[in-house]
mmCIF file of C-alpha atoms in Angstrom:
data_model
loop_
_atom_site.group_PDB
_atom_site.id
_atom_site.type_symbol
_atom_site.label_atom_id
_atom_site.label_comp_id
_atom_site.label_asym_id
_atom_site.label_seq_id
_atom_site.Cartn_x
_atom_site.Cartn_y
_atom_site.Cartn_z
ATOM 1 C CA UNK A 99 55.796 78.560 189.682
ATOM 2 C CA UNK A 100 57.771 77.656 186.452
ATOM 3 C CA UNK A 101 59.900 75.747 188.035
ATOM 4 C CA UNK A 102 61.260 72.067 186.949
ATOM 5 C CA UNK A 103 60.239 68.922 188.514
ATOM 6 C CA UNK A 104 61.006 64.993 187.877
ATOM 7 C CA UNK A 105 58.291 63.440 185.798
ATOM 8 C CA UNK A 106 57.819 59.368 185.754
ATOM 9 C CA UNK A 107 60.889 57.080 184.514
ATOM 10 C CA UNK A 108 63.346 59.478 184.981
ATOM 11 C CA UNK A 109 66.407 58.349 187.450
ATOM 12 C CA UNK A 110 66.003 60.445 191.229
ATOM 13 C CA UNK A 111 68.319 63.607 190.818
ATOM 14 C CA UNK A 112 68.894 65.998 193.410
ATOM 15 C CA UNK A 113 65.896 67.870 194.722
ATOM 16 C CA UNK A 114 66.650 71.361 195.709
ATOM 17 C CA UNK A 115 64.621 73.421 198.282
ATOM 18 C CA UNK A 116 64.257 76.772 199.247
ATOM 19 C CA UNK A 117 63.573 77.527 202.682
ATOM 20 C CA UNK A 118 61.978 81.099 203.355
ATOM 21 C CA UNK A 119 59.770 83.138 205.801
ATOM 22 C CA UNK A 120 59.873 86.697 206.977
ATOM 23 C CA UNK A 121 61.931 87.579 209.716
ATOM 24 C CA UNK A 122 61.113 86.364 213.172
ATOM 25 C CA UNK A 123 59.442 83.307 211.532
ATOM 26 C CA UNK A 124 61.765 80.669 212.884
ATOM 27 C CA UNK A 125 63.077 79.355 209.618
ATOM 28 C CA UNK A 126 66.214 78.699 211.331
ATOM 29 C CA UNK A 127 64.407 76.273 213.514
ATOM 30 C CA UNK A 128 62.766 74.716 210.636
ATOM 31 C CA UNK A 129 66.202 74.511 209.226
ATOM 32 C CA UNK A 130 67.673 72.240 212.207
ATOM 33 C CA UNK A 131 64.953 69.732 211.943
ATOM 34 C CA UNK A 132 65.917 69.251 208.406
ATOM 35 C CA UNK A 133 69.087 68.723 208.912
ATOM 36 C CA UNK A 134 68.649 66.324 211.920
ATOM 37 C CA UNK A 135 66.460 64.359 209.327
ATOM 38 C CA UNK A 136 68.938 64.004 206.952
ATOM 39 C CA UNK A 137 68.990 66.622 204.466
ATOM 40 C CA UNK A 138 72.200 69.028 204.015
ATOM 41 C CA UNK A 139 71.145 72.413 204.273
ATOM 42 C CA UNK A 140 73.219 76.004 203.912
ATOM 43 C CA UNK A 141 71.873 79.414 205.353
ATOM 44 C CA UNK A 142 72.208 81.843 203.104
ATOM 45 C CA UNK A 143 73.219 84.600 205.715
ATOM 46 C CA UNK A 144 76.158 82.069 206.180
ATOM 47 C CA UNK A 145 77.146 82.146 202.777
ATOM 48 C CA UNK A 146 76.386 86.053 202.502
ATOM 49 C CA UNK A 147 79.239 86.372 205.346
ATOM 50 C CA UNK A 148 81.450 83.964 203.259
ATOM 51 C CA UNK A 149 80.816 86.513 200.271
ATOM 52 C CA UNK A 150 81.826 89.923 202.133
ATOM 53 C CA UNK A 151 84.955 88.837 203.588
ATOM 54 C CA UNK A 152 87.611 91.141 203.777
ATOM 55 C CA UNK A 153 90.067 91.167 200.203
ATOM 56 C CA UNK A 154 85.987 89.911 198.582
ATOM 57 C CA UNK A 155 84.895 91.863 195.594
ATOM 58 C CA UNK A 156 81.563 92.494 197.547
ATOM 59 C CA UNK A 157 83.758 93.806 200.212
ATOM 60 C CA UNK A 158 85.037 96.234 197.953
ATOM 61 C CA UNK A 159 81.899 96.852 196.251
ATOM 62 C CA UNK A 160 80.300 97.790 199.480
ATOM 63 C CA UNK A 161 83.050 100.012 200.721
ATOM 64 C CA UNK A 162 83.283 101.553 197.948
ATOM 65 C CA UNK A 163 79.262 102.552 198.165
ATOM 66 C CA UNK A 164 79.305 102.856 201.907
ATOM 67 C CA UNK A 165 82.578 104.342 203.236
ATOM 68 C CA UNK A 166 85.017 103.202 205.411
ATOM 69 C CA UNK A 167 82.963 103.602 208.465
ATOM 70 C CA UNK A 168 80.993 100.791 207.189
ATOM 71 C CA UNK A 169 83.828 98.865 208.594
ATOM 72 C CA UNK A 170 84.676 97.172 212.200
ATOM 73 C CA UNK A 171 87.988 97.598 213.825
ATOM 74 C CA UNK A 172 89.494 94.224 211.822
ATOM 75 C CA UNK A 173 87.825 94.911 208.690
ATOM 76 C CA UNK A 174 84.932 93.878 208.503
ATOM 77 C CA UNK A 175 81.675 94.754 207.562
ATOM 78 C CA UNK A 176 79.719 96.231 210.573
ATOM 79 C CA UNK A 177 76.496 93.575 210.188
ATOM 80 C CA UNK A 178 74.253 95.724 212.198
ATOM 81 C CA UNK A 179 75.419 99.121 210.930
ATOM 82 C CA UNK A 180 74.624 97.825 207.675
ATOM 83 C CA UNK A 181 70.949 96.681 208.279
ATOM 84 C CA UNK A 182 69.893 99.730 210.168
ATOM 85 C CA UNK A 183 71.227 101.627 206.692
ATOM 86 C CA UNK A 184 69.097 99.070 204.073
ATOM 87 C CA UNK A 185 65.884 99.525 206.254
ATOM 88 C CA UNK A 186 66.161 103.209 205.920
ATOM 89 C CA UNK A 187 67.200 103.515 202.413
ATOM 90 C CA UNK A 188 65.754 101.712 199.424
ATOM 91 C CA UNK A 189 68.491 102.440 197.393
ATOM 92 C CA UNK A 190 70.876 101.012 199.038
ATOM 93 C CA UNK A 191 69.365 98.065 199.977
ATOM 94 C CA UNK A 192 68.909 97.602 196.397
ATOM 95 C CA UNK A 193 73.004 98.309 196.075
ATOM 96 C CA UNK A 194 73.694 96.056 198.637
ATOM 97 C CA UNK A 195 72.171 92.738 197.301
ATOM 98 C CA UNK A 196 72.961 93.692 193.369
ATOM 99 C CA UNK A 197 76.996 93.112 195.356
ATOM 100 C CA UNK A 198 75.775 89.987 197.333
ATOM 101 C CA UNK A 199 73.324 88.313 195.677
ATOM 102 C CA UNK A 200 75.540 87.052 192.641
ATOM 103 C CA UNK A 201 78.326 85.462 195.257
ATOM 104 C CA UNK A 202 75.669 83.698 197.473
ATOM 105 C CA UNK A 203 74.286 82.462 194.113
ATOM 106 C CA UNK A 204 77.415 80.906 193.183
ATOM 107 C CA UNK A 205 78.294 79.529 196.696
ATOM 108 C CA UNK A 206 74.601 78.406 196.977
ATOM 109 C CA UNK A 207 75.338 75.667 193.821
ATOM 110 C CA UNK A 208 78.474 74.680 195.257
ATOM 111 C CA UNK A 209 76.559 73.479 198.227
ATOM 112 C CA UNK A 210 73.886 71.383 195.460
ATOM 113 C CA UNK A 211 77.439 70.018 193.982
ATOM 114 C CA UNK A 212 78.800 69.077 197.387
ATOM 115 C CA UNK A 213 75.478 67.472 198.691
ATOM 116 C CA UNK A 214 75.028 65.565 194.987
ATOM 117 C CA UNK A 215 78.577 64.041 195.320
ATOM 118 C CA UNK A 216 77.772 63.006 198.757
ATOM 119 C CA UNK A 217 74.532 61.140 197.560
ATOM 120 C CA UNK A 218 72.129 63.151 198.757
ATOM 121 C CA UNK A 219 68.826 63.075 197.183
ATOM 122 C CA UNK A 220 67.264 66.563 198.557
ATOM 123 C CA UNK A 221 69.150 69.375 199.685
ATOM 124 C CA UNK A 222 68.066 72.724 201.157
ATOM 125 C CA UNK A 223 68.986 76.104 201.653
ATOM 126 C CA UNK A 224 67.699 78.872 204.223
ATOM 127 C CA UNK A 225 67.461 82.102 202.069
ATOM 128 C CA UNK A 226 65.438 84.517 203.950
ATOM 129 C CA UNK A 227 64.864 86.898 201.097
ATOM 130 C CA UNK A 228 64.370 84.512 198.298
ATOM 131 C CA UNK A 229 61.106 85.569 196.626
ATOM 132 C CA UNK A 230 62.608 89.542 196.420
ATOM 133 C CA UNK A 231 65.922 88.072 195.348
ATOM 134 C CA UNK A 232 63.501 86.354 192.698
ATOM 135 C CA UNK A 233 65.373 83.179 192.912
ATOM 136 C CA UNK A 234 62.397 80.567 193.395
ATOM 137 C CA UNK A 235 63.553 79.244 189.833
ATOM 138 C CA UNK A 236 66.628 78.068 191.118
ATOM 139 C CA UNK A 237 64.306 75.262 193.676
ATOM 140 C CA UNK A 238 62.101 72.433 192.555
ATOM 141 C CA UNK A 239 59.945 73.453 195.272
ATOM 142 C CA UNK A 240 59.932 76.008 198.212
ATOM 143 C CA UNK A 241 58.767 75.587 201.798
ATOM 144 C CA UNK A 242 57.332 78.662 203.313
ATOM 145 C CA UNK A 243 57.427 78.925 207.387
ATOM 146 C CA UNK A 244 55.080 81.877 208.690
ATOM 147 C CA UNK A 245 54.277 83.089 211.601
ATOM 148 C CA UNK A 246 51.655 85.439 212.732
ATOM 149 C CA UNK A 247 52.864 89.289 213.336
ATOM 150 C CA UNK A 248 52.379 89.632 216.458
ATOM 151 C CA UNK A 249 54.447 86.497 217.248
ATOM 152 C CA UNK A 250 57.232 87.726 215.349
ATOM 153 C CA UNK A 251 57.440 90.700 216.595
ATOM 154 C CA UNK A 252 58.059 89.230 219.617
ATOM 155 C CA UNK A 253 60.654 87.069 218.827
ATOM 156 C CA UNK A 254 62.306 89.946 216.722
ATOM 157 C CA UNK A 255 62.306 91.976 219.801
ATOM 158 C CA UNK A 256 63.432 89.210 222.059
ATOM 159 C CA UNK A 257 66.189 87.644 219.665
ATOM 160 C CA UNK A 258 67.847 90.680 218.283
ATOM 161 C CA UNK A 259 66.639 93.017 221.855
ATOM 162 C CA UNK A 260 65.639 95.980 219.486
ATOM 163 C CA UNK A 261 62.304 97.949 219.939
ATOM 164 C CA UNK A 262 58.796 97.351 218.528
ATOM 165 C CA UNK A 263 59.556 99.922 216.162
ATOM 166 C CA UNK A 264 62.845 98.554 214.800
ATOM 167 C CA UNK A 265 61.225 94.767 214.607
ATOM 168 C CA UNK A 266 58.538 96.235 212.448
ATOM 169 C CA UNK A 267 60.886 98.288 209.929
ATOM 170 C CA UNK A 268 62.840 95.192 209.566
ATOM 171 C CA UNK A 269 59.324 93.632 208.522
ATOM 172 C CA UNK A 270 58.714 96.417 206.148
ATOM 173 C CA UNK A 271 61.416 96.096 203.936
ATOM 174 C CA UNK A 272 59.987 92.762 202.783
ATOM 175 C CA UNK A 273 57.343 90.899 200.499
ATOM 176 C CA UNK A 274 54.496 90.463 201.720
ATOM 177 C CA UNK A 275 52.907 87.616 203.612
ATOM 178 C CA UNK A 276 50.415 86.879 201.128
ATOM 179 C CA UNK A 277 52.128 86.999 198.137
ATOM 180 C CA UNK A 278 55.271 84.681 199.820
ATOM 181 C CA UNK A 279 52.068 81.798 200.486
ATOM 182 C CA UNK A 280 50.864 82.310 196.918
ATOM 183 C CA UNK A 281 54.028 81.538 195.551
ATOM 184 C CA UNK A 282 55.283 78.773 198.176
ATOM 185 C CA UNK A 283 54.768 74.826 197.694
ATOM 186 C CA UNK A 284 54.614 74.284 200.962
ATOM 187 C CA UNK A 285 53.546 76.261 203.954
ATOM 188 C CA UNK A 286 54.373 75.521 207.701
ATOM 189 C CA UNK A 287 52.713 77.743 210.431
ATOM 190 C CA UNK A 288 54.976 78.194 212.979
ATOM 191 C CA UNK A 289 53.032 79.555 215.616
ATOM 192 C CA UNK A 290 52.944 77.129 218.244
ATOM 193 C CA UNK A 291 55.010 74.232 220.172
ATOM 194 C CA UNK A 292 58.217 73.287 218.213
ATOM 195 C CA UNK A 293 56.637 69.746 218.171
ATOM 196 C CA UNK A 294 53.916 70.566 216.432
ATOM 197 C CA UNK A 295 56.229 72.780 213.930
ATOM 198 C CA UNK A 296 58.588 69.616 213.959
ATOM 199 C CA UNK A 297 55.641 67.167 213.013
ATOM 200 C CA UNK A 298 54.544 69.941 209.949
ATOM 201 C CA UNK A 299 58.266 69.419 209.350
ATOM 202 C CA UNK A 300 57.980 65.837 209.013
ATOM 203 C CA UNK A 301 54.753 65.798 206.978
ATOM 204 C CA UNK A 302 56.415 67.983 204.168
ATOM 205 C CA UNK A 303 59.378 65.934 203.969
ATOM 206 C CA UNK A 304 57.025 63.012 203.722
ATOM 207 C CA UNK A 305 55.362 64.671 201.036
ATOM 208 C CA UNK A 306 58.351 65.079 199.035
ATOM 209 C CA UNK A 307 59.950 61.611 199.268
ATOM 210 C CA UNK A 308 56.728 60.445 197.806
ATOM 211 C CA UNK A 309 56.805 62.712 194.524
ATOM 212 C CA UNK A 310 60.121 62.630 194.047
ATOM 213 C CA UNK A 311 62.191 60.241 195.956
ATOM 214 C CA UNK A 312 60.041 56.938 195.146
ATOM 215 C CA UNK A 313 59.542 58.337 191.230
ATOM 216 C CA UNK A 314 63.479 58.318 191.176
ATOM 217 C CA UNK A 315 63.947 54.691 192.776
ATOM 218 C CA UNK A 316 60.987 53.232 190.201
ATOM 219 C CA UNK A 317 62.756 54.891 187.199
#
C-alpha cells in the first residue's frame, strides 16, 4: 500500500490507523471498542463539524458554492440538506470535500500530536471516506469493517429512518466494496453479534502489538 512501517531496532513510534467501511457498516462501533481498549481515536465526521463552523473558511467556502439556504436558523450548515445535495450531484460532492478535506487533514495530525505527547503508542481515526479521500498514506495500516448489503441497508434505514432508496444512494456515492478489502490491512466482518465483532476487534489489535509494539520495546 506504500505506506511506512517500523522495521527491527528502531525505537516504538506512534502507530497510526485508519478506520473505514461503507456506510451502515458499524465502524462507529468498532471505534468504541478501540477506545475502551486503550487507543485514542477521533471520528472524522467530528472533526469535519469542527472544520465548518460558522466564521471557518470551509464555512465560507461552502456558502459561497451553496447559497445561503445551505444554512440553519443559527448558522450553520444544514448536515442533512447538504448530503441529500452530494448524493445527487457529483460535482459538488467533489466541491464539498476539496473545502473539507484539507481542515480535517490538519485537525486529524493534531490528534497524532496530542495522543504522541500523551504516550500513546497507536492511535486511530474513524474516516469513513478515506480510500476516495486517498489518504491511506497518511496510516501505517488500515482496518476495514464491512458488512454485507443487505445488513446495511438495514441499519441505514433504521439509524438515519430514510427509505431503501435513500440508504442505497448514500451507498452509491462510494468505493466499492472490493476495491476498499484490496487495499485494507485488516478486515473485520461485521455481520453478526457485537461479541463476535468485539473479539475480531481484539484479534487485530493483537496483531498489531506484535509487529509493532514488541519491535519498538526490543529496539
Amino acid at each position: 500500500m506504500g505506506r511506512q512501517h517500523t522495521t527491527p531496532g528502531q525505537p516504538c513510534r506512534l502507530i497510526k490507523i485508519g478506520v473505514t467501511g461503507g456506510v451502515g457498516s458499524g465502524k462507529s462501533l468498532v471505534c468504541r471498542r478501540l477506545q475502551a481498549s486503550g487507543v485514542p481515536v477521533v471520528s472524522a465526521d467530528q472533526l469535519a463539524r469542527q472544520a465548518v463552523e460558522p466564521h471557518s473558511r470551509a464555512h465560507k467556502q461552502i456558502v459561497k458554492r451553496f447559497g445561503k439556504d445551505i444554512l440553519t436558523a443559527d448558522g450553520t450548515i444544514d448536515r442533512p440538506r447538504l448530503r441529500q445535495i452530494i448524493t445527487q450531484d457529483e460535482a459538488a460532492r467533489r466541491d464539498l470535500e476539496s473545502y473539507v478535506h484539507p481542515e480535517v487533514g490538519v485537525q486529524m495530525q493534531n490528534h497524532f500530536r496530542s495522543a504522541a505527547a500523551q504516550g500513546a503508542w497507536l492511535a486511530a481515526v474513524e474516516v469513513p471516506l478515506l480510500f476516495e479521500a486517498g489518504l491511506q498514506d497518511q496510516f501505517d495500516a488500515v482496518i476495514l469493517v464491512s458488512g454485507d448489503t443487505e445488513v446495511r441497508i438495514h441499519r441505514i434505514m433504521q439509524r438515519d429512518n430514510v427509505s431503501r432508496q435513500q440508504a442505497r444512494a448514500l451507498m452509491h456515492i462510494q468505493m466499492e466494496e472490493a476495491q476498499k478489502r484490496r487495499m485494507s490491512d485488516f478486515i473485520i466482518e461485521n455481520n453478526g453479534s457485537i461479541d463476535q465483532m468485539h473479539a475480531q476487534v481484539d484479534r487485530v489489535l493483537e496483531k498489531l502489538a506484535e509487529k509493532y509494539k514488541k519491535i519498538g520495546e526490543n529496539g
